[in-house]
Coordinates of C-alpha atoms in Angstrom, one line a residue:
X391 CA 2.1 -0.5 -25.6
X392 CA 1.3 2.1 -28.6
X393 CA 3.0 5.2 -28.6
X394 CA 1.8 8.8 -28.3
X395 CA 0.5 9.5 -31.6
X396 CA 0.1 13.4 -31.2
X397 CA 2.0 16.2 -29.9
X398 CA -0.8 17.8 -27.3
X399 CA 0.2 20.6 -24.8
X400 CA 0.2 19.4 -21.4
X401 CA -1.9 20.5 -18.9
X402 CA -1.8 21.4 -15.1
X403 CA -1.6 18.5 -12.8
X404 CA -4.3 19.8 -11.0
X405 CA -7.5 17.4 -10.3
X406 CA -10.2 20.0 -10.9
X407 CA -11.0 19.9 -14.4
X408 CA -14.1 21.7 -16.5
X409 CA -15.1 20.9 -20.3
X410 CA -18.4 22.5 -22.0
X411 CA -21.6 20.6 -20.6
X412 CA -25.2 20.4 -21.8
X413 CA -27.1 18.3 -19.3
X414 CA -29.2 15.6 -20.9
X415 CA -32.6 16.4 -18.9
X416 CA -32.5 20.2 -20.3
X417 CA -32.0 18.4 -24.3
X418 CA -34.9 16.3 -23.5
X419 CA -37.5 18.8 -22.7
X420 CA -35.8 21.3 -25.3
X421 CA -36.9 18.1 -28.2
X422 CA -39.6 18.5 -30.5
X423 CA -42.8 17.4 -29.1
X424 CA -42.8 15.1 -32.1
X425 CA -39.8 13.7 -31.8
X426 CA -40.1 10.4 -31.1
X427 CA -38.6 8.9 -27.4
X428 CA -34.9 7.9 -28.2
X429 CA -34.7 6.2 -24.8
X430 CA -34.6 2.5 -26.7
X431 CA -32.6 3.8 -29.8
X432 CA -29.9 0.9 -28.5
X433 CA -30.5 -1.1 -25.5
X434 CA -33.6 -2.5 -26.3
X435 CA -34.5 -5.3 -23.6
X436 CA -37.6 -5.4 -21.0
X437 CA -37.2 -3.7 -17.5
X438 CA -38.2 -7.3 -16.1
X439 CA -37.7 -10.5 -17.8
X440 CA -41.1 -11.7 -19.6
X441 CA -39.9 -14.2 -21.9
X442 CA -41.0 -12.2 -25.1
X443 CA -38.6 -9.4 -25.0
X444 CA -40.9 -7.1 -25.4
X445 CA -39.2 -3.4 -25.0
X446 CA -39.7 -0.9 -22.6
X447 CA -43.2 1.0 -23.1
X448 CA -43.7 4.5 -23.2
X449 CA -45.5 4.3 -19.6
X450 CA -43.0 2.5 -18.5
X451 CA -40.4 5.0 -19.4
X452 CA -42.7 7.8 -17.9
X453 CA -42.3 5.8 -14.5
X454 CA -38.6 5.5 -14.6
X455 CA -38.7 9.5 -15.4
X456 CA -40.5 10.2 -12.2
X457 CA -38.6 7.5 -10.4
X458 CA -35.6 9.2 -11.5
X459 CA -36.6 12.9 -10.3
X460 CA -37.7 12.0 -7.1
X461 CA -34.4 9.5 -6.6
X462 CA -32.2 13.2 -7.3
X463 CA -34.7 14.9 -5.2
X464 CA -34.0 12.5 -2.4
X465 CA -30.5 12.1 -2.4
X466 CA -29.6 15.4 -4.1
X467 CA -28.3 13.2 -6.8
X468 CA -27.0 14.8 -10.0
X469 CA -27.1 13.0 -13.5
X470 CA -24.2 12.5 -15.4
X471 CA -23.3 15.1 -18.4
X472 CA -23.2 14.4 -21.8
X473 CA -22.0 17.5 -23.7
X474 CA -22.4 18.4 -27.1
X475 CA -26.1 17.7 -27.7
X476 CA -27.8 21.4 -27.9
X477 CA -27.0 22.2 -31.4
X478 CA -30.0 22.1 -33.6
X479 CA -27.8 21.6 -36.6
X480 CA -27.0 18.5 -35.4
X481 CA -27.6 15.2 -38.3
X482 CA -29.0 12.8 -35.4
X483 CA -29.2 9.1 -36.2
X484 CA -32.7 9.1 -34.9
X485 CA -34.3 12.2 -35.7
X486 CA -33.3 13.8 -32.7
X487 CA -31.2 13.6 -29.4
X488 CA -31.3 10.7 -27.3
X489 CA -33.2 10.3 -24.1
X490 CA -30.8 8.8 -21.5
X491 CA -33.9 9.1 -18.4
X492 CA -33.1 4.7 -17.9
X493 CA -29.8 4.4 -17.9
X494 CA -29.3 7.7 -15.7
X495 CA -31.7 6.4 -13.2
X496 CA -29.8 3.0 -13.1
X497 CA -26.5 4.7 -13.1
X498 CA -27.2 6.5 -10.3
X499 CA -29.0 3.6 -8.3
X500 CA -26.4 0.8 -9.0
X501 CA -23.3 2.6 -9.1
X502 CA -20.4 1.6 -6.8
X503 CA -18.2 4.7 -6.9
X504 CA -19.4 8.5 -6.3
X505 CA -16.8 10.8 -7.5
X506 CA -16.7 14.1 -6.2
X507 CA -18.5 17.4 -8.4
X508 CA -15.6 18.6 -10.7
X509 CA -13.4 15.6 -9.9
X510 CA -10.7 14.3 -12.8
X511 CA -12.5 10.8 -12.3
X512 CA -15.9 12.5 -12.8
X513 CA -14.5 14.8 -16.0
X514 CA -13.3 11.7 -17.6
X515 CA -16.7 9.4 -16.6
X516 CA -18.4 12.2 -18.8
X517 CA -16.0 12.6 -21.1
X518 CA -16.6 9.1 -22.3
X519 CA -20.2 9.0 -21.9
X520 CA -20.0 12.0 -24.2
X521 CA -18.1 10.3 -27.1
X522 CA -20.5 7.2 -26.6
X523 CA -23.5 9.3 -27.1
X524 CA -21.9 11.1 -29.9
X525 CA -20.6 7.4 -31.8
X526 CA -23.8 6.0 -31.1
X527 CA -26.5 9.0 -32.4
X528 CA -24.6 11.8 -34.2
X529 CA -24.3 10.2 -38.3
X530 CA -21.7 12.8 -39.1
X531 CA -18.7 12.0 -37.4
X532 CA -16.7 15.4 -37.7
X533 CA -19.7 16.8 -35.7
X534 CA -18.1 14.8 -32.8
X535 CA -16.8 17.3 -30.7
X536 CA -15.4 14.9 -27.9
X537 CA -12.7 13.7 -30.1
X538 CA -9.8 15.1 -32.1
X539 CA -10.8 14.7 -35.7
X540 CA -7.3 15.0 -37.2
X541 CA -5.3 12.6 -34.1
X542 CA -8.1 10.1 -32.7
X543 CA -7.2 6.5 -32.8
X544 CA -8.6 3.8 -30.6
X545 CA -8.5 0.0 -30.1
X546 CA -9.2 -2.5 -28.0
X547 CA -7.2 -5.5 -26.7
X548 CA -4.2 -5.2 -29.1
X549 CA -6.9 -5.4 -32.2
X550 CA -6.7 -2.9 -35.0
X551 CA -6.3 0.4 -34.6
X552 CA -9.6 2.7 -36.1
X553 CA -9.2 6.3 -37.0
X554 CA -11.4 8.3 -36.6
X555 CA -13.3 7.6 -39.4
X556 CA -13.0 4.0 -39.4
X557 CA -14.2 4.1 -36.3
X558 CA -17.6 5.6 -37.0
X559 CA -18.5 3.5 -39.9
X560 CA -18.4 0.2 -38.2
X561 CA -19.6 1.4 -34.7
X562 CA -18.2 1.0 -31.1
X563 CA -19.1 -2.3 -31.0
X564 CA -17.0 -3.2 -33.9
X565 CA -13.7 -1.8 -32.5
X566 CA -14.1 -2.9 -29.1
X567 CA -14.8 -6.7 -30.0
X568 CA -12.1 -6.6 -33.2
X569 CA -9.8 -8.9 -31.0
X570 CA -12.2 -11.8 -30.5
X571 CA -11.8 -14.8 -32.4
X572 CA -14.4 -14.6 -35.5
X573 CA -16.3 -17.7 -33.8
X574 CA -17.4 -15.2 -31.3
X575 CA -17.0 -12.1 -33.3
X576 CA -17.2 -12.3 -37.0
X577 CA -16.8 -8.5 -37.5
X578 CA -15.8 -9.0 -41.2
X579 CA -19.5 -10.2 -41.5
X580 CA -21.1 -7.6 -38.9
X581 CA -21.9 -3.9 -39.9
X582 CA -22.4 -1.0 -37.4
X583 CA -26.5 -1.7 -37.9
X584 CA -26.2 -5.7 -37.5
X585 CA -23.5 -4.7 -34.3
X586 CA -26.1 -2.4 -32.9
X587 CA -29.4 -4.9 -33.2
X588 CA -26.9 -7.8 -31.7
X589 CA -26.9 -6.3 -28.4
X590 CA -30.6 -4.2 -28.5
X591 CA -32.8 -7.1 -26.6
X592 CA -30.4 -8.1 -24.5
X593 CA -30.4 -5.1 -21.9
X594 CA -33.1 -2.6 -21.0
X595 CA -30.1 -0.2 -20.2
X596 CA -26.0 -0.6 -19.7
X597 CA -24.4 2.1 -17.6
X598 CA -21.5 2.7 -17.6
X599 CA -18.8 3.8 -14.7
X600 CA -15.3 5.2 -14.1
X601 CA -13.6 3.3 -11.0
X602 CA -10.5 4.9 -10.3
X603 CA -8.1 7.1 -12.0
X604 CA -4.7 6.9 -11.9
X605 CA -2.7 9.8 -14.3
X606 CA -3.9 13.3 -15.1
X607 CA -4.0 14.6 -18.2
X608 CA -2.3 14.6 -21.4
X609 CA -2.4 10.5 -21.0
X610 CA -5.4 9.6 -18.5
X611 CA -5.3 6.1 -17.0
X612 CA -8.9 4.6 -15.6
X613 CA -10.6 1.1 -14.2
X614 CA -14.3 0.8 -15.8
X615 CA -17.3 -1.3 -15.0
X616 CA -20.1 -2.0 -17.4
X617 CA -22.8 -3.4 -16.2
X618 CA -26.5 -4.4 -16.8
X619 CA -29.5 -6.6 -16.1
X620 CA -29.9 -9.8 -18.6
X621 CA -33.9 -9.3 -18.9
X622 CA -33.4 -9.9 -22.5
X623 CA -32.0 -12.0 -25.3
X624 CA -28.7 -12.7 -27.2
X625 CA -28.6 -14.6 -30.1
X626 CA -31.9 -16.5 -29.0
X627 CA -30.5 -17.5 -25.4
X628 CA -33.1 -16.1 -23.1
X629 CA -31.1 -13.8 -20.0
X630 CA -33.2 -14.5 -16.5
X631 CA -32.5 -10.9 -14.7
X632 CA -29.1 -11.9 -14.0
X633 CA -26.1 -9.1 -13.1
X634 CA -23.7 -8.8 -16.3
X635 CA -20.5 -7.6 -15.5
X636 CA -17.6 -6.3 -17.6
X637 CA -14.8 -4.4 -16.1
X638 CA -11.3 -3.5 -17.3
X639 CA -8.7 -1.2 -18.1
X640 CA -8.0 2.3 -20.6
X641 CA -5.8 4.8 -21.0
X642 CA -6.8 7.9 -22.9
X643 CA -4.4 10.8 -24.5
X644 CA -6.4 14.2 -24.6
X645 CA -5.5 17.8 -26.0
X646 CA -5.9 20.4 -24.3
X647 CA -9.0 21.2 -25.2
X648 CA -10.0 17.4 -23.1
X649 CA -11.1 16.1 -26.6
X650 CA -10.1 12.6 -27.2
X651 CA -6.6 11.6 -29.5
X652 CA -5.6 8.2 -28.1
X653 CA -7.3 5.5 -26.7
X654 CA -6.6 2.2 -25.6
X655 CA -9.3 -0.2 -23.7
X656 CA -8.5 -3.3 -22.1
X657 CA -10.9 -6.4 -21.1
X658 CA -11.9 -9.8 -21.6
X659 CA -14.7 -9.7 -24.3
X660 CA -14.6 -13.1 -24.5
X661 CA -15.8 -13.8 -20.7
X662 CA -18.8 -11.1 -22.3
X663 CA -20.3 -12.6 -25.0
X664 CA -20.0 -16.3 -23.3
X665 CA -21.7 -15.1 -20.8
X666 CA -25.0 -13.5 -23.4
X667 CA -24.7 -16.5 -25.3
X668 CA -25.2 -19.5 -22.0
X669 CA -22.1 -20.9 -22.3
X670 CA -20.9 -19.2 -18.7
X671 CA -22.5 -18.5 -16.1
X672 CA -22.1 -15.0 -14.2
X673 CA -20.2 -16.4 -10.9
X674 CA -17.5 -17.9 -13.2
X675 CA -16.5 -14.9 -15.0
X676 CA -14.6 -11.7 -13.4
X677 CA -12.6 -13.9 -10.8
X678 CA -9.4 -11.6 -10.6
X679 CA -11.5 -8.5 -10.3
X680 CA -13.9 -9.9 -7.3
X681 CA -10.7 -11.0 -5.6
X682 CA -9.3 -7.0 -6.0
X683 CA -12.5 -5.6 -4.8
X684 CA -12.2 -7.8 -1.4
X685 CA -8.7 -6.5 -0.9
X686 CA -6.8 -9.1 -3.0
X687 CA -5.4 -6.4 -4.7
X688 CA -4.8 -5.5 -8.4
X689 CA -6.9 -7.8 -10.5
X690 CA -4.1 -7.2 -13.3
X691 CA -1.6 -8.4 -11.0
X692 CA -4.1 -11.9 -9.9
X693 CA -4.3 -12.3 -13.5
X694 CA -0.7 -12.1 -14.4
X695 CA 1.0 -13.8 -11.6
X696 CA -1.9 -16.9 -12.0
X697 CA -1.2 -17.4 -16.4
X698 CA 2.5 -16.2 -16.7
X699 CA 5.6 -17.6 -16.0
X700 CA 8.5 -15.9 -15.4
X701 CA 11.5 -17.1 -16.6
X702 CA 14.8 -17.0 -14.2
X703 CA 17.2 -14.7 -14.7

């Protein structure tokens, strides 16, 4: 493992946590009227496959809007918080902040965990849908405000490790796909843009999901799933509506302000992009973690005990 790269203060080992929120749906109607929709700024890809790709339309995304209210009406559903996007000083990517109306309304139908109002599991699920929003849509990167600009490091899968700047100028995608073998990741060759437009057709929206915490604060341990409908394309291999999964691993070091110093992710990225580009198929990927969710226990643990040997003492 890496080692603590910061001296934070610890903090109580209580699991009620706070950190300043904005709620998305306030941002949205506080945007410029002409301010264009920033709903498709990334994930690109139809709501239902048609062959073309053709993105989301505007009507559309006004149907998923009232789908969305009257789902939280309904259920008396909240949707999730990404902090940090009220200041009007703000350099956005896009001319403004991002509309996050799809993704909330498939978070919230598709989920498989609800975590409790003011839960650590549902601080830390926000947390990093916070410093997504902020890699993704804020250009300067020491206007991120989810991270610790002086101590945050992060990699993925025992690849490099970005600081904090790094990290911003080649883009999430970047650092969490540096392990793969250039044949399926030529990141050398790849900027943040070319990362970015990779991915857009592919998905009409990829939410994202905490699935269990195991450590409080300063080091936080978490399971994640990622997940999203394959109405797109990747790399000209044409998705038919089909459920793709990623799930894995993380542990994140905060401050005691619940900003972000040390993170480490952990999955197989490899099973990912075979699975965009045809060469796997859906049901042959996530094994270990379909056998943990039926009560075979920790998919680590499958995972281990089915590749390693271990030799005799």
């Amino acid at each position: 493992g890496i080692g603590l790269r910061t001296q934070i203060t610890a903090l109580p080992l209580s699991r009620n946590y706070t950190m300043s929120t904005t709620n998305t749906e306030a941002n949205a109607e506080a945007a410029p009227s002409n301010v264009p929709s920033l709903a498709q700024t990334h994930m690109q890809g139809p709501l239902e496959v048609n062959g073309s790709g053709k993105a989301l339309t505007k009507d559309e995304l006004e149907q998923v809007k009232e789908k969305l209210k009257a789902l939280k009406l309904e259920r008396g559903l909240k949707e999730p918080v990404r902090s940090f996007m009220d200041d009007t000083k703000t350099k956005w990517r896009f001319g403004g902040p991002p509309d996050y109306s799809l993704t909330n309304y498939l978070y919230l139908q598709q989920r498989t965990k609800v975590h409790k109002e003011g839960s650590l599991e549902q601080v830390v699920e926000n947390l990093v849908k916070t410093w997504e929003m902020e890699r993704s849509h804020k250009l300067d990167y020491t206007e991120h405000k989810s991270v610790d600009q002086k101590n945050f490091r992060i990699s993925a899968n025992g690849g490099k490790i970005y600081n904090n700047k790094e990290a911003n100028q080649v883009g999430n995608y970047n650092v969490l796909l540096d392990a793969c073998p250039a044949k399926l990741w030529d990141k050398a060759n790849i900027s943040w843009e070319k990362s970015h437009d990779m991915f857009h057709t592919a998905f009409a929206a990829f939410p994202w999901e905490v699935l269990e915490v195991f450590s409080p604060p300063p080091k936080v341990a978490f399971t994640w799933r990622h997940w999203g409908n394959f109405t797109g394309t990747f790399e000209k291999n044409q998705g038919n509506g089909q459920l793709v999964e990623m799930f894995g691993f993380g542990t994140a070091t905060v401050n005691s302000k619940l900003q972000l110093c040390d993170v480490e992710i952990f999955y197989n990225a490899e099973e990912f992009i075979n699975v965009l580009r045809g060469t796997k198929k859906v049901d042959e990927v996530n094994q270990h973690w379909a056998k943990a969710a039926s009560g075979g226990g920790c998919p680590f643990l499958h995972k281990v005990s089915s590749t390693t040997s271990v030799p005799s003492l």
